Coordinates of C-alpha atoms in Angstrom, one line a residue:
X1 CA -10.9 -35.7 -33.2
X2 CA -11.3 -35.1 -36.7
X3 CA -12.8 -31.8 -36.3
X4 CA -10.5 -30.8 -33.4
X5 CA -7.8 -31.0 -35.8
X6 CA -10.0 -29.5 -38.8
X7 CA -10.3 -26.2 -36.0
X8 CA -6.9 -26.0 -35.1
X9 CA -5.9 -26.3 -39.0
X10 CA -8.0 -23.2 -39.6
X11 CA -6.7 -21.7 -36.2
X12 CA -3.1 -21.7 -37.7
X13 CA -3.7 -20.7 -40.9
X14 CA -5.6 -17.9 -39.5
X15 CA -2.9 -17.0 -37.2
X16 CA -0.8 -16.5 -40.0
X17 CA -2.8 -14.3 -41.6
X18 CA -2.7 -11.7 -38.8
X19 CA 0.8 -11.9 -38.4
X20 CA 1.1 -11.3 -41.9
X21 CA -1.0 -8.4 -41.7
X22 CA 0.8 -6.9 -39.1
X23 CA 4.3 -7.6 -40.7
X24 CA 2.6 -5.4 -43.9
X25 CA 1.0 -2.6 -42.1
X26 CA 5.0 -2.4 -40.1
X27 CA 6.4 -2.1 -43.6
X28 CA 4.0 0.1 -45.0
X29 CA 3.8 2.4 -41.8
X30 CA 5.9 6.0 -42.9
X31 CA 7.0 8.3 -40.6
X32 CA 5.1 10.8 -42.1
X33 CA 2.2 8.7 -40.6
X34 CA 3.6 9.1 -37.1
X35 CA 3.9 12.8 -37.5
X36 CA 0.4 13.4 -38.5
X37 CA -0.6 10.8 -35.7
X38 CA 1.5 13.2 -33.3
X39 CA -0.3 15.9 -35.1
X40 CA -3.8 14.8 -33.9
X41 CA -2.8 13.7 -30.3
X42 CA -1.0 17.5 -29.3
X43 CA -4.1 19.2 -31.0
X44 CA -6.5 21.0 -28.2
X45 CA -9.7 20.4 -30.0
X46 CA -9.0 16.6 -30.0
X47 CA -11.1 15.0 -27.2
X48 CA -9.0 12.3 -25.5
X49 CA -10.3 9.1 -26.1
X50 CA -9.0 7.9 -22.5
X51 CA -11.3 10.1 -20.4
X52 CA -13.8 8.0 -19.3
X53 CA -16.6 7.8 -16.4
X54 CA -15.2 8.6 -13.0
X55 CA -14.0 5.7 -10.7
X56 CA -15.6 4.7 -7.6
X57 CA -13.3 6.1 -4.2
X58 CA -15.6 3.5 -2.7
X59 CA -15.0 0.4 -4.4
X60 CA -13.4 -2.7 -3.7
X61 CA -10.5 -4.0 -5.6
X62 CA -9.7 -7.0 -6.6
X63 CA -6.1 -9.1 -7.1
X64 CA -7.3 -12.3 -7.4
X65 CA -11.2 -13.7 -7.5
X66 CA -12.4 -14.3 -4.6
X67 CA -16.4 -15.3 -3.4
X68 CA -17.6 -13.6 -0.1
X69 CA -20.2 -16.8 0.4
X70 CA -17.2 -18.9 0.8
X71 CA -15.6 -16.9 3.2
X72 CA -17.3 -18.3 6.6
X73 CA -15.0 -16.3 8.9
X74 CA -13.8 -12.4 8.6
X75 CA -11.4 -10.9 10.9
X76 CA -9.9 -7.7 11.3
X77 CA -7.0 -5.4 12.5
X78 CA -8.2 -2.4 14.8
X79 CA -5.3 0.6 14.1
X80 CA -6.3 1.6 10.6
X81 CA -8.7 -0.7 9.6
X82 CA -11.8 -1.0 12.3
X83 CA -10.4 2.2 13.8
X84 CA -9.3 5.0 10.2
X85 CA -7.6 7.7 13.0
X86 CA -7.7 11.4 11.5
X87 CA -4.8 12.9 10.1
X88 CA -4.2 15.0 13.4
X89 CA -2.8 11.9 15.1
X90 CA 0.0 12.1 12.6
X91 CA 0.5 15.3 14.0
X92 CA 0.4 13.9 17.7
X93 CA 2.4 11.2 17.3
X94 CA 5.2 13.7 14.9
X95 CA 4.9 16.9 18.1
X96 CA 5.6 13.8 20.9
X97 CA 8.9 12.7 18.8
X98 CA 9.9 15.6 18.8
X99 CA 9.2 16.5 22.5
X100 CA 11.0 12.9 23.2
X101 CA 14.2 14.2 21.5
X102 CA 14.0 16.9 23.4
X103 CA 13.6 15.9 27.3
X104 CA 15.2 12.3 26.7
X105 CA 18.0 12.4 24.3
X106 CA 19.2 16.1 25.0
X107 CA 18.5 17.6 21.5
X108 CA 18.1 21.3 20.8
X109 CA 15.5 23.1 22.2
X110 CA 14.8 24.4 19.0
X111 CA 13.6 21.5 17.3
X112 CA 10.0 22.0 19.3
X113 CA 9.9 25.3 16.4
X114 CA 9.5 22.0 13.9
X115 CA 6.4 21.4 12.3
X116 CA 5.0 18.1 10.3
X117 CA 4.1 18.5 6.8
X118 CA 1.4 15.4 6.2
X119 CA 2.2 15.4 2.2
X120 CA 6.0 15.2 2.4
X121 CA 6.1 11.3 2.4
X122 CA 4.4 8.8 0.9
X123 CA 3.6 5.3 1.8
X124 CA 6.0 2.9 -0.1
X125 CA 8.8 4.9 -0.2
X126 CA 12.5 3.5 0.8
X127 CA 14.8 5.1 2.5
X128 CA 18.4 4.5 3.3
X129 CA 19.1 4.6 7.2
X130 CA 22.9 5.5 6.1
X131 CA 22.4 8.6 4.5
X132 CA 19.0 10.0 5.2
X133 CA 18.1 9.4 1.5
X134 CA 14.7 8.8 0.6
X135 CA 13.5 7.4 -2.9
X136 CA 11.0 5.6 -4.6
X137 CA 11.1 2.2 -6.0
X138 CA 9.5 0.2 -8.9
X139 CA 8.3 -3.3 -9.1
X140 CA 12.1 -4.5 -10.5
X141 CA 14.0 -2.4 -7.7
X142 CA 14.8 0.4 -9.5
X143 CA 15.5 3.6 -8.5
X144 CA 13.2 6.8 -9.8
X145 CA 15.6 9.4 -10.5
X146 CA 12.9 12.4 -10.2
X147 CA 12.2 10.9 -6.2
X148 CA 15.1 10.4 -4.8
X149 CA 16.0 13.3 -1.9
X150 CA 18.0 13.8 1.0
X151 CA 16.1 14.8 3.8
X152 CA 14.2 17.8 1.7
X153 CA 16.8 18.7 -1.3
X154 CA 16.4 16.8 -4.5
X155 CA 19.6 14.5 -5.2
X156 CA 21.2 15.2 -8.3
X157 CA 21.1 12.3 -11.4
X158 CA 25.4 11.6 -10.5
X159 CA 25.0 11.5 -6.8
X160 CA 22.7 8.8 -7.0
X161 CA 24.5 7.0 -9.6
X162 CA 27.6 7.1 -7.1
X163 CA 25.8 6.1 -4.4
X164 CA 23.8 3.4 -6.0
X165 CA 25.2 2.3 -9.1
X166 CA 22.5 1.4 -11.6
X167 CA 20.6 2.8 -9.8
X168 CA 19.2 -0.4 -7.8
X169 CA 18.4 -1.4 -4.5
X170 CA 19.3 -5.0 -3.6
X171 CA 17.8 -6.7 -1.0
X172 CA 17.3 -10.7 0.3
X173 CA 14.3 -12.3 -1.4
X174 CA 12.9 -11.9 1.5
X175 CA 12.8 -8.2 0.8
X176 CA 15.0 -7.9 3.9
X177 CA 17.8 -5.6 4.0
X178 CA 19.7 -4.0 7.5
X179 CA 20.5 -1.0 5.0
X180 CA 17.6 -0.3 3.2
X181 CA 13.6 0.0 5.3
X182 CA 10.3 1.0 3.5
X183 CA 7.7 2.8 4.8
X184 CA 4.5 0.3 4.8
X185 CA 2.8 1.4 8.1
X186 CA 0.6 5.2 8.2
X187 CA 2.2 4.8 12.2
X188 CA 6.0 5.3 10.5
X189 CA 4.8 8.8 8.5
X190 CA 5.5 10.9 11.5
X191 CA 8.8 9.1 13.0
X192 CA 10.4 9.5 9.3
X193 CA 9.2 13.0 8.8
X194 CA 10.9 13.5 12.0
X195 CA 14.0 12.0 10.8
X196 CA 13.8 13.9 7.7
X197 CA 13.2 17.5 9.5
X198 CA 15.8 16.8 12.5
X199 CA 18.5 15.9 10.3
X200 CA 17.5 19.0 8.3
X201 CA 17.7 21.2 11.3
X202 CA 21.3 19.8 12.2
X203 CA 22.7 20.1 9.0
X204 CA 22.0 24.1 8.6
X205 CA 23.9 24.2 12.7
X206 CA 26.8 22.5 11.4
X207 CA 26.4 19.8 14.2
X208 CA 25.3 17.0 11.9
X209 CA 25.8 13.7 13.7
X210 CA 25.2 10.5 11.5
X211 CA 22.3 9.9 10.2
X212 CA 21.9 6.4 11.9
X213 CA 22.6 7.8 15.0
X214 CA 19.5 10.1 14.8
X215 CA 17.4 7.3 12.9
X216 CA 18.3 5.4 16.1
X217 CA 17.4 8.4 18.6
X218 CA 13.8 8.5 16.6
X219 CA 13.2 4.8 16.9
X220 CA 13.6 4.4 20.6
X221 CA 11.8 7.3 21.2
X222 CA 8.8 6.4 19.5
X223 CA 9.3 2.7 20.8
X224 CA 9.3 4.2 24.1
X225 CA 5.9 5.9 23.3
X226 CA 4.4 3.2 22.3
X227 CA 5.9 0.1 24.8
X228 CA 5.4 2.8 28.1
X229 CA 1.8 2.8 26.8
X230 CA 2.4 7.1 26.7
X231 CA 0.8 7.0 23.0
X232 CA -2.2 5.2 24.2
X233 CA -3.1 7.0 26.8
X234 CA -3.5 9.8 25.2
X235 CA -5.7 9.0 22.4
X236 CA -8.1 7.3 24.8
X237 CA -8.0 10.8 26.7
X238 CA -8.6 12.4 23.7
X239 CA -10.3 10.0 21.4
X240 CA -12.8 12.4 19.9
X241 CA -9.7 13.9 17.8
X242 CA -8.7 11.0 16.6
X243 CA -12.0 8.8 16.1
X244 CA -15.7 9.8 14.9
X245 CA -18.7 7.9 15.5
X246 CA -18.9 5.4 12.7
X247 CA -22.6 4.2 12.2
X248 CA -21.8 2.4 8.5
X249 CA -19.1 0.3 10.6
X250 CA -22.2 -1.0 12.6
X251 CA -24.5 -1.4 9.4
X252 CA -21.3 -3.3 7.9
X253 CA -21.1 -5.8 10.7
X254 CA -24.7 -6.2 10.9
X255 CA -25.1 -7.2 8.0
X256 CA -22.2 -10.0 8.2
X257 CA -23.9 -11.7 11.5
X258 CA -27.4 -11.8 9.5
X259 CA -25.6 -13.9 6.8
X260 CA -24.2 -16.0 9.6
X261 CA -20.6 -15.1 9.6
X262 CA -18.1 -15.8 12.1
X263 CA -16.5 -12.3 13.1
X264 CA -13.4 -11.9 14.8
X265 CA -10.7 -9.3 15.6
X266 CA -7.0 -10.0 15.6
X267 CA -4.6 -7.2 17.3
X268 CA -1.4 -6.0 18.7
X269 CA -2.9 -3.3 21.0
X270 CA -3.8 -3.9 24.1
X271 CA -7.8 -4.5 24.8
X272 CA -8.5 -1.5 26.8
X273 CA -7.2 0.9 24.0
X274 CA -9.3 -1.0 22.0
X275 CA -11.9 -0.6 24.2
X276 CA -12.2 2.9 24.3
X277 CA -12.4 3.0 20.9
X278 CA -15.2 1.2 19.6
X279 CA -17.0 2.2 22.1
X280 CA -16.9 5.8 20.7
X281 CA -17.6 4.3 17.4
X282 CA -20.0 2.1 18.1
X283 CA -21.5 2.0 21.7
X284 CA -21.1 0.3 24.7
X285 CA -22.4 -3.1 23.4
X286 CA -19.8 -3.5 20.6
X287 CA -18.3 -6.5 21.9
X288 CA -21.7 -8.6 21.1
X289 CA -20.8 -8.2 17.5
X290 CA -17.7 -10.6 17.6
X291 CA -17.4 -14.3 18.2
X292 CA -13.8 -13.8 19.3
X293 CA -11.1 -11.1 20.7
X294 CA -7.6 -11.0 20.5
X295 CA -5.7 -8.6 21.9
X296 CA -1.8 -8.4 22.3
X297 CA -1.4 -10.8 19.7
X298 CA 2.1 -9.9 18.5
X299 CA 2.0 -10.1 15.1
X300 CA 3.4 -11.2 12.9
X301 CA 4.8 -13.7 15.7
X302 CA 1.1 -14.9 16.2
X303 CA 1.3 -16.5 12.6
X304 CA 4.7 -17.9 13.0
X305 CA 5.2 -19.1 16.9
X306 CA 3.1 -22.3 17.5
X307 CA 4.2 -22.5 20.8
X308 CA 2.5 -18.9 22.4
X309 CA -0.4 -20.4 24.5
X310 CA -3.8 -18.3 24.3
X311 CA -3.9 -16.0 28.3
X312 CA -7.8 -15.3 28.9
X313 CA -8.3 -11.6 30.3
X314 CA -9.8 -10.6 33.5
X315 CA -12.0 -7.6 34.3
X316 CA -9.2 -6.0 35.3
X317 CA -7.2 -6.4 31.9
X318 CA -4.8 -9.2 33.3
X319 CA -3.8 -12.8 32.4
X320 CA -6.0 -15.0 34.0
X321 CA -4.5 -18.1 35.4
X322 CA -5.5 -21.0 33.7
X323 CA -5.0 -23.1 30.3
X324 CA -7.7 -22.0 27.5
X325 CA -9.5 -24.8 26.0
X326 CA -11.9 -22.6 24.0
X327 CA -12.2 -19.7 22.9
X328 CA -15.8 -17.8 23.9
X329 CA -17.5 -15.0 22.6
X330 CA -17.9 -12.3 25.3
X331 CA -14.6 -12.6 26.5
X332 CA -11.2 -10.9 25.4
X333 CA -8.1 -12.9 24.8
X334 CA -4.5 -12.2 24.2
X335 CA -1.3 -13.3 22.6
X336 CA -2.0 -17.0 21.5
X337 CA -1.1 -18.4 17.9
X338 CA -2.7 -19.2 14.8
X339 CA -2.8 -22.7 15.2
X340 CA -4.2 -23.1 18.3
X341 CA -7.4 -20.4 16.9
X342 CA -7.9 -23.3 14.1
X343 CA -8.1 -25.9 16.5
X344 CA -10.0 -24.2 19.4
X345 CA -12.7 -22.7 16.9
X346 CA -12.9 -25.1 14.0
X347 CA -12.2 -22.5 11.4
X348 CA -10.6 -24.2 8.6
X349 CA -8.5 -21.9 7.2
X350 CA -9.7 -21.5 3.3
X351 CA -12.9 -20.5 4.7
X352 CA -11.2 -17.3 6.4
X353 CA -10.7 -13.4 5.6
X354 CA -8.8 -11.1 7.4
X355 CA -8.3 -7.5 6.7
X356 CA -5.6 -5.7 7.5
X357 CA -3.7 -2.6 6.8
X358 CA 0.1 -3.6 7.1
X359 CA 1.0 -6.0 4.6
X360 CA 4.2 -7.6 6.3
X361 CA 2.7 -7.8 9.9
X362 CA -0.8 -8.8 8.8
X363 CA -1.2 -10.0 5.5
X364 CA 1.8 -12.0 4.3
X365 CA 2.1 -14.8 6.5
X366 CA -1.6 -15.5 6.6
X367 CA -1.9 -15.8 3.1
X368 CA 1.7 -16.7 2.5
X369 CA 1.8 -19.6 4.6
X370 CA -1.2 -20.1 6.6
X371 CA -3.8 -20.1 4.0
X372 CA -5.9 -17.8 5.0
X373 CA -7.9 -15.0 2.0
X374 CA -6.6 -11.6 2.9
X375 CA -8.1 -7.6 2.3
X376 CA -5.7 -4.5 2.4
X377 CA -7.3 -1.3 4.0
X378 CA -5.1 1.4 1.7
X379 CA -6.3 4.5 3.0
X380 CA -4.1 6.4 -0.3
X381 CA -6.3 5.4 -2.4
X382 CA -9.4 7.8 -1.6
X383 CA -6.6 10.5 -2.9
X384 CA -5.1 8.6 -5.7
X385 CA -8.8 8.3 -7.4
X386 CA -9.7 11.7 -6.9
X387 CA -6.3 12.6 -8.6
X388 CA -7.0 9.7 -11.2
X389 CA -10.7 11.6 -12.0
X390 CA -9.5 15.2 -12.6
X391 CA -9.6 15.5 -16.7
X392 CA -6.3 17.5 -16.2
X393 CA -4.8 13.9 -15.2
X394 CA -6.4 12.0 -17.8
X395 CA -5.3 14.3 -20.4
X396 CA -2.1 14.0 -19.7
X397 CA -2.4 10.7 -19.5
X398 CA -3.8 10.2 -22.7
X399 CA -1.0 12.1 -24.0
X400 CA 1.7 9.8 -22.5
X401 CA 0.6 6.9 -23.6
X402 CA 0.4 7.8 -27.7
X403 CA 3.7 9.1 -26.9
X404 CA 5.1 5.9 -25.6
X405 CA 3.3 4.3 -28.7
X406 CA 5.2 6.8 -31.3
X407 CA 8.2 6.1 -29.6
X408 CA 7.8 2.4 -29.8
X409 CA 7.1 2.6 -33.8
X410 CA 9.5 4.8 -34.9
X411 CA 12.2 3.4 -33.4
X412 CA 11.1 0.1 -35.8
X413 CA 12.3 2.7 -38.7
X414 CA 15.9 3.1 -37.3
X415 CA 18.6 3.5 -38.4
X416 CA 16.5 6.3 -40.7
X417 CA 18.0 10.0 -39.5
X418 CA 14.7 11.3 -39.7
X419 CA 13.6 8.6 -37.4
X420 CA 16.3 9.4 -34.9
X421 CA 15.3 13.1 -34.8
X422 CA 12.0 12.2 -34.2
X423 CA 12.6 9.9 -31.2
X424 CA 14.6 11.9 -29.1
X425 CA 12.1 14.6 -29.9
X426 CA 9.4 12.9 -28.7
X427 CA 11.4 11.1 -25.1
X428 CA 11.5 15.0 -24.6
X429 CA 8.2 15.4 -25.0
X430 CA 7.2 12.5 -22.7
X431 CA 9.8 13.6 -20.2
X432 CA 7.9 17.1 -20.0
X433 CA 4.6 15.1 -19.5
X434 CA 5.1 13.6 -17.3
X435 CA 7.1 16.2 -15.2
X436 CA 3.4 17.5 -15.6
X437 CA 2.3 14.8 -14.3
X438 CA 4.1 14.9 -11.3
X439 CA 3.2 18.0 -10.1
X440 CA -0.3 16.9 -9.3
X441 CA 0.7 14.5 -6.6
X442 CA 1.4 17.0 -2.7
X443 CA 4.2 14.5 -2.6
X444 CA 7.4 14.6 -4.0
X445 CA 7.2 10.9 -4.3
X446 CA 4.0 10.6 -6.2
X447 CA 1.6 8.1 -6.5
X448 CA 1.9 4.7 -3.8
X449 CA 0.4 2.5 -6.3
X450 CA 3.0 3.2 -9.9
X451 CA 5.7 4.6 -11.3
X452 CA 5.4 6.0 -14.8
X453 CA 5.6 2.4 -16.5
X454 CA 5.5 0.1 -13.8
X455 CA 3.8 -0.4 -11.0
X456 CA 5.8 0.7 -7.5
X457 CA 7.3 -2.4 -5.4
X458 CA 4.9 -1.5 -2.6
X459 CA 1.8 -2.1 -5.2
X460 CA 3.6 -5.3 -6.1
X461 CA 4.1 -6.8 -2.7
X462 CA 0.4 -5.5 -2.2
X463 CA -0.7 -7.7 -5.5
X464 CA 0.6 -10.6 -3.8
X465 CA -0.4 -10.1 -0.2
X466 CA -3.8 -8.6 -0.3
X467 CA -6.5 -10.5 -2.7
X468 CA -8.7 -7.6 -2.2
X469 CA -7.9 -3.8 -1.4
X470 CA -10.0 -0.9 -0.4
X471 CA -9.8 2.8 0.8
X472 CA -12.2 2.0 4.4
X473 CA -13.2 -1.2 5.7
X474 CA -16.9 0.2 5.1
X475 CA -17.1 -0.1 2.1
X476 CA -18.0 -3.0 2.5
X477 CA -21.4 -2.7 2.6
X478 CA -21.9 -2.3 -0.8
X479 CA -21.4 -6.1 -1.4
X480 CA -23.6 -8.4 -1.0
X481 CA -21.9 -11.4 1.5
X482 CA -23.7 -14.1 0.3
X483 CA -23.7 -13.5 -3.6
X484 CA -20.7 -11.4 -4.6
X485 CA -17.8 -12.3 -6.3
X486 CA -14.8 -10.0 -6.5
X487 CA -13.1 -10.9 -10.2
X488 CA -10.0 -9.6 -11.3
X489 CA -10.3 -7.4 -14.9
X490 CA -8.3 -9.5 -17.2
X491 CA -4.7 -7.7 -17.6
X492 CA -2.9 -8.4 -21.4
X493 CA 1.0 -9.6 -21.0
X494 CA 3.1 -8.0 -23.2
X495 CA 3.4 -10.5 -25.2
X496 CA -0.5 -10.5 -25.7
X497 CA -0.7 -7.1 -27.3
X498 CA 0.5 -4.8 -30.3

């Protein structure tokens, strides 16, 4: 005890040292200091400290720690996750909207001239259903004035302060809002890019309906294509555009079963769509590589109704009459609940990981409520690396942060003229950065993951829904299942940091 107290004695006093330090070197700091500081950072021949070895495309991230030998059971999503479609579906999906619009709900002819841009929108962004507004959101709900635009022109810095003032979104904690919808599935790129380039089409022809009406036209069309089973049918017609061959998904699975895990898959598509699929990825055998298969399961519903019995299908994909008192591997099952899997299996639930790439339908309720470890697929961030790697990013990186940290110290030497001068000179600097910046992203909305400062509202509800993230469920294979343990890097709060 006495030496506890001797430590924490010499603790303190050397606590007050530093702060002492620091409260001399903030008295002693000139702005002459800061100018010559500026001076090094905006010269060409200075090397940015910041540019370091390339990140991995391929790794996995991590949100909270998390050991793969405790994690007995792994499940997965198909769309996105087992099965990563091209980018020509997009494409597919975007031309049938449009035809849709066309042959059901009497639009112009002329919209079939329309083509999809795969770089206009961005995963994460909102959008308001009223207005046709598009904008991208930070962690705190706020509004980035350099994303905001209406359909495809740029909304001025007083429209959107007249339309949103303070430029906020508000929304239930939930994150629920009947005004306000974010983009969170790769499925919804295509219907909202249509939304974007109908309304544009209308509004140079003078006949500009509302913009909900449209939004509304859009959604039932693309309901209809997928409910009437229209979408379907024709990937698994033409499933070699959409899918390839995918040998490191059977290498990834294989080596799960040799450490003895429990593999499952958990779905909303119907099983023979998810049939013809992995077979084309994996052969005609794939099924022997799961212990369960759940088709139809209607999620997020599967996580919250515990009242949705589990329907056992026949050969000819139908419900087979019958109650389900287990669940067996070599056959397919649909709809069910969460539940009932526990109980018919013996899963607990801690010992479970499912990956997923929609983070409301599959990720929050599992991990939210039903305890259950989750994994994002984020297909973005194959891109987002790349972009993070170029040195022309990095530089200007490096720039913007010792601009943030001038900006920070000098404004410690207001109310000093020369220190006013010198902020507002450098904000415009920073501003000019990071217009830079911006222009390296193909979307006007930038990066998925963060604003300038903060990190976007999408990465935050990603943080807490996903404990792990990747670009492809395949990478996978580059951890070891019975050894590895994904650990967070240790982030500083700003009250732990100068």
């Amino acid at each position: 005890m006495i030496v506890h107290r001797r430590f924490c004695c010499c603790l303190e006093r050397a606590l007050a040292l530093r702060n002492q330090l620091n409260r001399q070197r903030l008295s002693t700091t000139s702005i002459n200091d800061l100018v010559n500081h500026h001076k090094t950072i905006k010269s060409s021949v200075v090397t940015p400290p910041s540019i370091r070895s390339p990140l991995n495309p391929t790794e996995v991230f991590t949100n909270s720690e998390l050991r793969l030998s405790d994690m007995d059971v792994i499940g997965f999503d198909y769309d996105y996750t087992l099965a990563p479609y091209t980018r020509e579906l997009e494409h597919t999906i975007f031309n049938m909207i449009i035809e849709g619009l066309v042959s059901t709900r009497h639009y112009p002819s002329a919209l079939s001239e329309l083509k999809y841009d795969p770089d206009w929108l961005a995963r994460g962004t909102h959008y308001d259903i009223t207005s046709g507004i598009f904008m991208k959101v930070d962690a705190y709900h706020r509004i980035q004035s350099e994303s905001v635009y209406q359909c495809f022109r740029k909304v001025p810095e007083e429209e959107i302060l007249d339309r949103y003032p303070g430029k906020r979104l508000f929304f239930s904690p939930a994150g629920h809002s009947s005004r306000f919808r974010q983009i969170v599935d790769i499925f919804q790129l295509p219907e909202l890019y249509a939304w974007c380039a109908v309304l544009n089409y209308l509004q140079s022809t003078k006949n500009v309906p509302h913009p909900v009406l449209v939004y509304e036209d859009i959604s039932n069309v693309t309901r209809d294509l997928h409910v009437h089973g229209t979408l379907h049918a024709h990937i698994m017609r033409n499933i070699g555009r959409y899918l390839e061959p995918n040998s490191t998904l059977v290498e990834m699975l294989n080596m799960l079963r040799n450490e003895n895990k429990k593999l499952f898959i958990l779905t909303n598509s119907p099983y023979e769509f998810v049939n013809v699929g992995m077979k084309h990825m994996m052969g005609a055998k794939w099924r022997s590589q799961f212990d369960v298969v759940i088709c139809l399961s209607q999620k997020p519903k599967f996580f919250e109704d515990k009242y949705r019995v589990f329907r056992r299908l026949t050969r000819r994909n139908t419900p087979a009459y019958g109650e389900v008192t287990e669940l067996k591997e070599g056959e397919v099952y649909c709809e069910g609940n969460v539940r009932d899997l526990h109980r018919l299996t013996g899963w607990q639930p801690c010992q479970i990981l499912y990956f997923g790439d929609q983070m409301y339908a599959d990720l929050a309720e599992p991990i939210l409520n039903q305890g259950w470890h989750t994994g994002a697929i984020i297909r973005e961030l194959e891109h987002e690396i790349e972009l993070l790697n170029s040195e022309e990013y990095q530089s200007n990186m490096h720039v913007l942060k010792e601009l943030n940290y001038l900006i920070r110290e000098v404004q410690r030497l207001l109310p000093d003229p020369t220190a006013v001068k010198f902020t507002e000179q450098w904000c415009l600097e920073r501003k000019q950065v990071r217009t830079e910046l911006r222009t390296l992203h193909a979307s006007p909305f930038c990066s998925t993951f963060r604003t300038h400062l903060m990190p976007t509202l999408f990465y935050r509800r990603l943080s807490r829904f996903a404990e792990i993230y990747t670009s492809n469920l395949t990478n996978l294979v580059n951890y070891n299942p019975s050894h590895f343990r994904f650990t967070p890097v240790r982030q500083d709060l700003p009250h732990e940091i100068k």
